[in-house]
């Protein structure tokens, strides 16, 4: 069998999105649109997935490290796009091309596999879907205007004319094609840009092939949403919602307990284990992993985090590139920034922020605290309002706090600084020197009580100083 390679068309600007971001990098559940297409194709076609890039090509390349790219300098239309990639693909030994629009994020491996199966041996074939409103899609014209008639042509929406093409049907071109490379090479030079869009349409290959007596297969995929294209913000939102719904359904099926499921958003790369609990609204994105018996409550946002068994992320916490160990508690209203690691049974409470900081097993920072570039030992207690002063305007420095240490409220730890195991720092201290293990440090102004002067009244006599104060 001739070797089949895939070409994903991802060079266009996506004018109808009205955005500076190239369309194929528009995000659905925080992953770029084209990555959905690539994930649907790779299980079926392995390594032979090529991507045609053009508009903001470097940004697109960056999103697919290790990908194979062909550069289309000017986006003159989908036929020009195919023509641009053919020489490289042919040189790589590919003889048949599965051409897929990069703006079909709902594509599934099953759909790709069945399309390939049904088009085996056909020199040219394409998938069709049936829509209530054919909108901007290319219309499929068949002999006798019947669904089972032979395909005659695809007519782009802009060119469609009832007088010329007969009554409008609901079957449209879905933007996925299988074509023998030899046939594409023969017909592409015949495609012109003499049309309403002034572009070279790949869909013109159909009529050209039919004109040469070649039967072109229009593979009807019915109302399958897997091939819906995204051209506008409205279509992006609808496709994202379909993906979201499908993912939440699958998680429920697998045994994740989800409260308010219509408000839960889980990205395609995130894993949520059966037995985990989620409460909407909440969002879990990137390569996150939520273990069984772990819990994410409402208004929580999780990006690229590991949340171990029995850990609870309470409401309104935002956590990113962090690890929350077994049975640890975060929030409400906590923020874990990249490099935060909470070991088993540790607690981070309200208005606490951690960045590049490790909280040892059972350690607690429960209120109003910033721990940046810090290591906190097991069982340590970080009082309310503790701040690690980790930045001197030029460099970052570490704070190390030992096991079972007790840091009093409203303490500033001026890094680099080390507080030993079992040490105690008095409330309100500004700690600039190391504190040894088992030592107590108080670094604050001593309290003085003096008479207060009040206008028109005698001075209040000072209190007798208490002995030992
Ligand atoms: C295309 C089809 C239409 C079909 C629809 C399905 C053509 C002419 N029309 O229309 O029949 O119903 O898809 O969704 O093909 N691209 C390039 N280089 C270019 C031009 C486009 O890479 O020079 C890429 C775009 O980035 C996009 C894809 O090709 O990912 C399709 O282009 P788009 O402009 O979205 O085509 P449609 O108008 O949707
Ligand atoms: Ca499109």
XYZ file of C-alpha atoms and ligand atoms in Angstrom:
509
model
C 0.000 0.000 0.000
C 1.264 3.506 -0.774
C 2.489 5.425 2.224
C 0.002 7.980 3.524
C 1.134 11.212 5.133
C -1.046 13.861 6.752
C -0.865 17.512 5.969
C -2.512 19.845 8.484
C -3.248 23.238 6.957
C -2.270 25.806 9.540
C -0.842 28.725 7.584
C -3.903 30.985 7.424
C -4.422 34.115 9.478
C -8.012 33.476 10.427
C -9.284 36.925 9.437
C -12.776 36.185 10.722
C -11.410 35.756 14.277
C -10.431 39.472 14.349
C -7.397 38.571 16.414
C -3.639 39.053 16.121
C -3.189 35.444 17.240
C -3.105 32.968 14.333
C -6.338 31.014 14.216
C -4.796 27.587 14.760
C -3.294 28.864 18.028
C -6.610 30.123 19.378
C -7.197 28.194 22.561
C -9.857 25.736 23.608
C -9.612 24.747 27.271
C -6.186 26.420 27.238
C -4.726 24.239 24.485
C -4.124 25.514 20.942
C -6.672 24.508 18.322
C -4.184 22.721 16.047
C -2.962 20.514 18.904
C -6.389 18.855 19.001
C -6.106 18.082 15.306
C -2.600 16.660 15.716
C -3.685 14.521 18.702
C -6.549 13.056 16.659
C -4.234 12.210 13.749
C -1.130 10.905 15.499
C -2.612 7.648 16.869
C -3.721 6.706 13.348
C -0.827 7.991 11.268
C 2.103 8.028 13.674
C 4.989 10.186 12.587
C 3.811 11.154 9.152
C 2.016 14.283 10.327
C 3.172 17.433 8.578
C 2.016 20.934 9.274
C 1.835 23.765 6.786
C 2.688 27.025 8.525
C 2.777 30.601 7.260
C 1.108 33.346 9.260
C 3.093 33.722 12.544
C 4.929 30.538 11.558
C 7.443 30.730 14.402
C 4.712 30.903 17.029
C 3.039 27.861 15.519
C 6.332 25.939 15.286
C 7.070 26.670 18.948
C 3.806 25.051 19.963
C 4.739 21.757 18.287
C 8.329 20.981 19.209
C 9.683 18.133 17.109
C 6.969 18.629 14.467
C 7.501 18.550 10.711
C 6.739 21.812 9.017
C 6.499 23.223 5.543
C 6.467 26.983 5.122
C 3.915 28.727 2.920
C 5.126 32.257 2.492
C 1.908 33.735 1.120
C -1.467 32.247 1.912
C -2.988 32.106 -1.538
C -5.586 29.460 -0.761
C -5.922 25.816 0.189
C -4.868 24.475 -3.242
C -1.736 26.604 -3.112
C -1.206 25.286 0.417
C -1.290 21.669 -0.761
C 0.955 22.497 -3.715
C 3.497 24.110 -1.390
C 3.856 20.979 0.745
C 3.829 18.346 -2.012
C 7.515 18.412 -3.015
C 8.754 17.858 0.573
C 6.202 15.131 1.213
C 6.987 13.374 -2.037
C 10.704 13.536 -1.282
C 9.952 11.834 2.044
C 8.408 8.880 0.201
C 4.764 9.799 0.715
C 2.435 8.793 -2.118
C -0.964 9.648 -0.680
C -1.972 12.685 1.379
C -4.623 13.017 4.021
C -5.275 16.737 3.941
C -6.927 18.217 7.025
C -7.890 21.795 7.802
C -6.123 22.911 10.974
C -9.317 24.508 12.269
C -11.225 21.299 13.082
C -10.472 20.804 16.802
C -13.274 18.281 17.366
C -11.690 15.683 15.096
C -11.309 12.229 16.688
C -8.965 9.305 15.921
C -12.039 7.130 15.238
C -13.274 9.538 12.587
C -9.840 9.667 10.934
C -9.502 5.876 10.951
C -12.955 5.308 9.488
C -12.406 7.952 6.785
C -9.137 6.291 5.745
C -10.814 2.890 5.684
C -13.737 4.102 3.580
C -11.539 5.921 1.062
C -9.019 3.133 0.407
C -8.105 2.980 -3.256
C -9.995 6.155 -4.241
C -7.738 8.594 -6.103
C -9.626 11.514 -4.502
C -12.136 11.571 -1.650
C -13.402 14.010 0.925
C -15.604 13.927 4.019
C -18.983 15.608 4.109
C -21.307 16.605 6.926
C -24.945 17.601 6.860
C -25.850 20.866 8.541
C -29.167 22.649 9.091
C -27.425 25.833 8.039
C -24.617 25.281 5.522
C -23.212 28.740 6.393
C -19.768 29.407 4.947
C -18.990 25.783 4.088
C -18.447 24.552 0.534
C -21.604 22.979 -0.940
C -21.401 19.426 -2.231
C -23.006 19.068 -5.656
C -24.075 15.557 -6.621
C -25.649 14.163 -9.759
C -29.416 14.530 -9.784
C -29.162 16.579 -6.556
C -29.511 13.308 -4.638
C -27.497 12.299 -1.578
C -26.584 9.007 -3.250
C -25.694 10.625 -6.573
C -22.092 10.765 -7.762
C -20.131 13.807 -6.652
C -19.819 16.451 -9.358
C -18.130 19.308 -7.564
C -17.726 21.364 -4.424
C -18.925 24.925 -4.778
C -17.657 27.440 -2.231
C -20.335 29.407 -0.372
C -19.296 32.646 -2.039
C -19.740 31.140 -5.505
C -22.947 29.244 -4.920
C -25.728 30.235 -7.287
C -29.072 28.409 -7.389
C -29.473 29.181 -11.074
C -26.170 27.445 -11.846
C -25.966 24.761 -9.180
C -29.578 23.847 -8.502
C -31.441 23.997 -5.190
C -29.168 24.267 -2.191
C -28.705 21.057 -0.221
C -27.479 20.650 3.335
C -24.462 18.467 2.578
C -21.200 20.385 2.886
C -17.485 19.767 2.520
C -15.953 19.080 5.930
C -12.374 19.963 5.003
C -10.742 16.516 5.184
C -9.496 14.945 1.949
C -7.563 11.887 0.802
C -5.716 12.339 -2.462
C -3.106 10.441 -4.413
C -0.090 12.627 -4.684
C 0.335 11.858 -8.389
C -3.205 13.061 -9.122
C -2.746 16.190 -7.000
C 0.453 16.995 -8.903
C -1.345 16.622 -12.197
C -4.402 18.713 -11.301
C -3.046 21.473 -9.048
C -1.497 23.465 -11.926
C -4.977 23.657 -13.467
C -6.554 25.366 -10.450
C -7.050 29.085 -10.965
C -7.883 31.936 -8.591
C -10.594 33.219 -10.874
C -13.328 33.261 -8.210
C -15.052 35.523 -5.683
C -12.371 34.951 -3.045
C -9.446 35.422 -5.456
C -7.887 32.266 -3.930
C -6.721 28.894 -5.195
C -9.357 26.534 -3.835
C -8.377 22.924 -3.156
C -12.040 22.082 -3.622
C -11.626 22.783 -7.362
C -9.684 19.505 -7.610
C -13.005 17.681 -7.354
C -14.532 19.075 -10.521
C -11.209 18.762 -12.358
C -10.943 15.061 -11.437
C -14.578 14.386 -12.341
C -13.921 16.092 -15.681
C -11.286 13.439 -16.353
C -13.702 10.634 -15.644
C -12.357 9.932 -12.170
C -14.931 9.019 -9.553
C -14.513 11.279 -6.503
C -15.913 9.916 -3.254
C -17.874 12.209 -0.940
C -17.853 10.264 2.330
C -20.996 11.254 4.196
C -20.341 11.585 7.946
C -23.885 12.825 8.608
C -24.311 15.169 11.541
C -20.965 14.180 13.125
C -19.711 17.236 15.027
C -16.123 15.953 14.808
C -15.591 17.845 11.590
C -17.027 21.230 12.500
C -14.700 24.013 11.401
C -13.855 27.073 13.467
C -13.709 30.403 11.684
C -15.311 32.863 14.101
C -15.279 33.546 17.861
C -18.810 32.128 18.031
C -17.716 28.857 16.420
C -14.681 28.714 18.712
C -16.918 29.070 21.772
C -19.347 26.400 20.537
C -16.584 23.918 19.748
C -14.927 24.551 23.111
C -18.214 23.939 24.870
C -18.683 20.639 23.002
C -15.184 19.547 24.038
C -15.791 20.602 27.640
C -19.068 18.768 27.862
C -17.635 15.592 26.356
C -14.673 15.635 28.758
C -16.827 16.146 31.851
C -19.184 13.382 30.703
C -16.231 11.009 30.267
C -14.891 11.886 33.744
C -18.290 11.279 35.335
C -18.458 7.949 33.496
C -15.019 6.992 34.798
C -15.989 7.638 38.431
C -15.022 11.236 39.216
C -17.576 12.900 41.500
C -18.516 16.254 39.982
C -20.842 18.808 41.555
C -22.233 21.451 39.174
C -20.695 19.654 36.165
C -21.879 22.270 33.695
C -19.380 24.683 35.265
C -16.343 22.410 35.322
C -13.615 22.851 32.709
C -10.905 20.230 32.320
C -8.245 20.546 29.613
C -7.447 17.642 27.291
C -4.071 16.846 28.896
C -5.250 16.951 32.513
C -5.896 13.670 34.330
C -8.485 13.358 37.031
C -8.540 9.961 38.714
C -11.730 8.081 39.568
C -12.703 8.909 43.128
C -11.494 12.523 42.918
C -14.078 15.228 43.633
C -14.603 18.472 41.744
C -17.064 21.258 42.457
C -17.955 23.746 39.760
C -17.112 26.311 38.807
C -13.530 25.091 38.654
C -10.858 24.844 35.995
C -8.105 22.282 35.578
C -5.691 22.823 32.731
C -2.345 21.758 31.305
C -0.630 18.562 32.392
C -2.356 18.495 35.761
C -2.978 15.294 37.691
C -5.630 15.091 40.379
C -5.381 11.864 42.364
C -8.197 9.774 43.753
C -9.767 11.197 46.941
C -8.277 14.604 46.186
C -10.712 17.484 45.987
C -10.935 20.773 44.100
C -13.680 23.057 45.405
C -15.429 25.894 43.643
C -13.620 28.767 41.907
C -10.359 26.882 41.936
C -7.966 27.186 38.997
C -5.285 24.518 38.575
C -2.593 24.631 35.887
C 0.117 21.976 35.460
C -0.152 20.777 39.036
C -0.048 17.455 40.796
C -2.583 17.120 43.580
C -1.992 13.960 45.580
C -4.452 11.667 47.289
C -6.628 13.257 49.962
C -5.387 16.801 49.312
C -8.010 19.562 49.286
C -7.835 22.735 47.238
C -10.366 25.009 48.857
C -12.395 27.668 47.096
C -10.851 30.577 45.220
C -7.333 29.154 45.206
C -5.177 29.486 42.085
C -2.341 27.014 41.744
C 0.179 26.697 38.923
C 3.198 24.415 38.329
C 2.899 23.239 41.905
C 2.748 19.947 43.764
C 0.274 19.448 46.581
C 1.198 16.386 48.615
C -0.996 13.761 50.203
C -3.594 15.170 52.563
C -2.312 18.758 52.250
C -4.815 21.629 52.468
C -4.683 24.753 50.317
C -6.854 27.846 50.729
C -9.425 29.209 50.600
C -7.944 32.148 48.676
C -4.417 30.782 48.383
C -1.983 31.142 45.532
C 0.665 28.587 44.643
C 3.040 29.821 41.979
C 5.594 27.818 39.972
C 7.894 25.670 42.074
C 5.633 25.541 45.124
C 5.699 22.103 46.772
C 3.529 21.201 49.696
C 4.579 17.987 51.360
C 2.166 15.576 52.966
C -0.228 17.025 55.510
C 1.007 20.621 55.203
C -1.441 23.551 55.242
C -1.546 26.805 53.356
C -4.379 29.096 54.375
C -6.070 32.252 53.172
C -4.093 34.964 51.389
C -0.905 32.959 51.424
C 1.339 32.948 48.370
C 4.158 30.476 47.704
C 6.670 30.678 44.881
C 9.597 28.296 44.444
C 9.097 27.206 48.014
C 8.818 23.886 49.798
C 6.606 23.433 52.820
C 7.768 20.335 54.696
C 5.481 17.591 55.975
C 2.897 18.924 58.406
C 4.210 22.526 58.220
C 1.649 25.334 58.329
C 1.377 28.822 56.892
C -2.203 29.647 57.525
C -2.689 33.386 57.073
C -1.502 36.353 55.004
C 1.993 35.200 54.135
C 4.479 35.293 51.256
C 7.012 32.479 51.036
C 9.289 32.925 48.013
C 12.515 30.970 47.390
C 12.127 29.256 50.729
C 12.438 25.837 52.351
C 10.321 25.271 55.415
C 11.082 22.234 57.567
C 8.642 19.588 58.722
C 6.171 20.704 61.374
C 7.234 24.375 61.291
C 4.625 27.040 62.020
C 4.729 30.231 60.012
C 2.760 32.988 61.745
C 0.291 35.338 60.101
C 1.869 38.049 58.011
C 5.297 36.434 57.618
C 7.126 37.639 54.549
C 10.297 36.257 53.027
C 12.129 39.260 51.585
C 13.736 37.283 48.778
C 14.624 40.052 46.332
C 17.014 42.963 46.838
C 16.136 44.598 43.538
C 18.819 42.642 41.656
C 19.058 39.100 42.945
C 16.888 36.490 44.606
C 17.977 34.782 47.834
C 16.731 31.786 49.804
C 15.228 31.546 53.253
C 15.636 28.249 55.077
C 13.535 27.502 58.131
C 14.212 24.353 60.145
C 11.954 21.619 61.408
C 9.455 22.548 64.121
C 10.601 26.183 64.024
C 8.040 28.785 65.097
C 7.950 32.099 63.272
C 5.897 34.720 65.104
C 3.363 36.868 63.305
C 4.366 39.771 61.115
C 7.964 38.690 60.691
C 10.148 39.771 57.790
C 12.827 37.203 56.912
C 15.499 39.118 55.015
C 17.146 36.511 52.776
C 19.607 34.911 52.606
C 18.849 33.720 56.092
C 18.658 30.407 57.934
C 16.537 29.650 61.001
C 17.542 26.391 62.672
C 15.420 23.477 63.833
C 13.249 24.198 66.912
C 14.135 27.917 66.791
C 11.615 30.627 67.663
C 11.339 34.090 66.164
C 9.334 36.673 68.112
C 6.398 38.416 66.477
C 7.166 41.553 64.500
C 10.835 40.689 63.991
C 12.951 41.707 61.039
C 15.363 38.807 60.815
C 18.617 39.658 59.035
C 20.990 37.208 60.752
C 20.836 33.435 61.023
C 19.110 31.962 64.074
C 20.708 28.782 65.420
C 18.862 25.567 66.226
C 16.841 25.905 69.435
C 17.571 29.661 69.717
C 15.001 32.369 70.209
C 15.381 35.597 68.226
C 13.581 38.858 68.836
C 14.493 41.547 66.346
C 12.202 44.505 66.886
C 12.160 47.849 68.692
C 11.530 47.549 72.434
C 8.183 49.012 73.513
C 8.263 52.330 75.394
C 5.221 53.803 77.117
C 5.393 57.609 77.703
C 2.815 60.247 78.741
C 0.429 61.340 76.056
C -0.166 65.055 75.583
C -3.847 65.924 75.191
C -4.931 69.516 74.338
C -6.642 71.280 77.273
C -6.103 68.424 79.665
C -3.462 67.559 82.145
C -0.951 65.029 81.066
C -1.878 61.482 81.958
C 0.672 60.233 84.504
C 2.837 57.438 83.142
C 2.168 53.917 84.282
C 4.604 52.466 86.731
C 6.947 50.303 84.680
C 6.327 46.646 85.392
C 9.329 44.846 86.652
C 11.045 42.678 83.980
C 9.365 44.418 80.959
C -12.694 25.354 3.595
C -13.180 24.733 2.282
C -14.700 24.566 2.362
C -15.049 23.694 3.546
C -14.462 24.250 4.831
C -14.620 23.222 5.946
C -11.645 25.608 0.615
C -11.474 26.524 -0.536
N -12.845 25.612 1.186
O -13.272 26.639 3.695
O -15.171 23.961 1.174
O -16.458 23.587 3.645
O -13.051 24.503 4.689
O -14.224 23.720 7.192
O -10.730 24.902 0.952
N -4.976 27.665 4.931
C -3.636 27.592 4.690
N -3.113 28.293 3.645
C -3.885 29.023 2.819
C -5.275 29.093 3.072
C -5.802 28.389 4.134
O -2.894 26.936 5.420
O -3.335 29.607 1.884
C -5.522 26.887 6.067
C -6.232 27.734 7.114
O -5.308 28.127 8.120
C -7.293 26.766 7.663
C -7.545 25.830 6.490
O -6.507 26.018 5.569
O -6.802 26.020 8.749
C -8.883 26.112 5.804
O -8.919 27.453 5.388
P -10.187 28.373 5.662
O -9.915 29.715 5.133
O -10.626 28.228 7.052
O -11.243 27.648 4.687
P -12.834 27.756 4.771
O -13.266 29.053 4.234
O -13.303 27.362 6.100
Ca -12.303 26.978 7.988
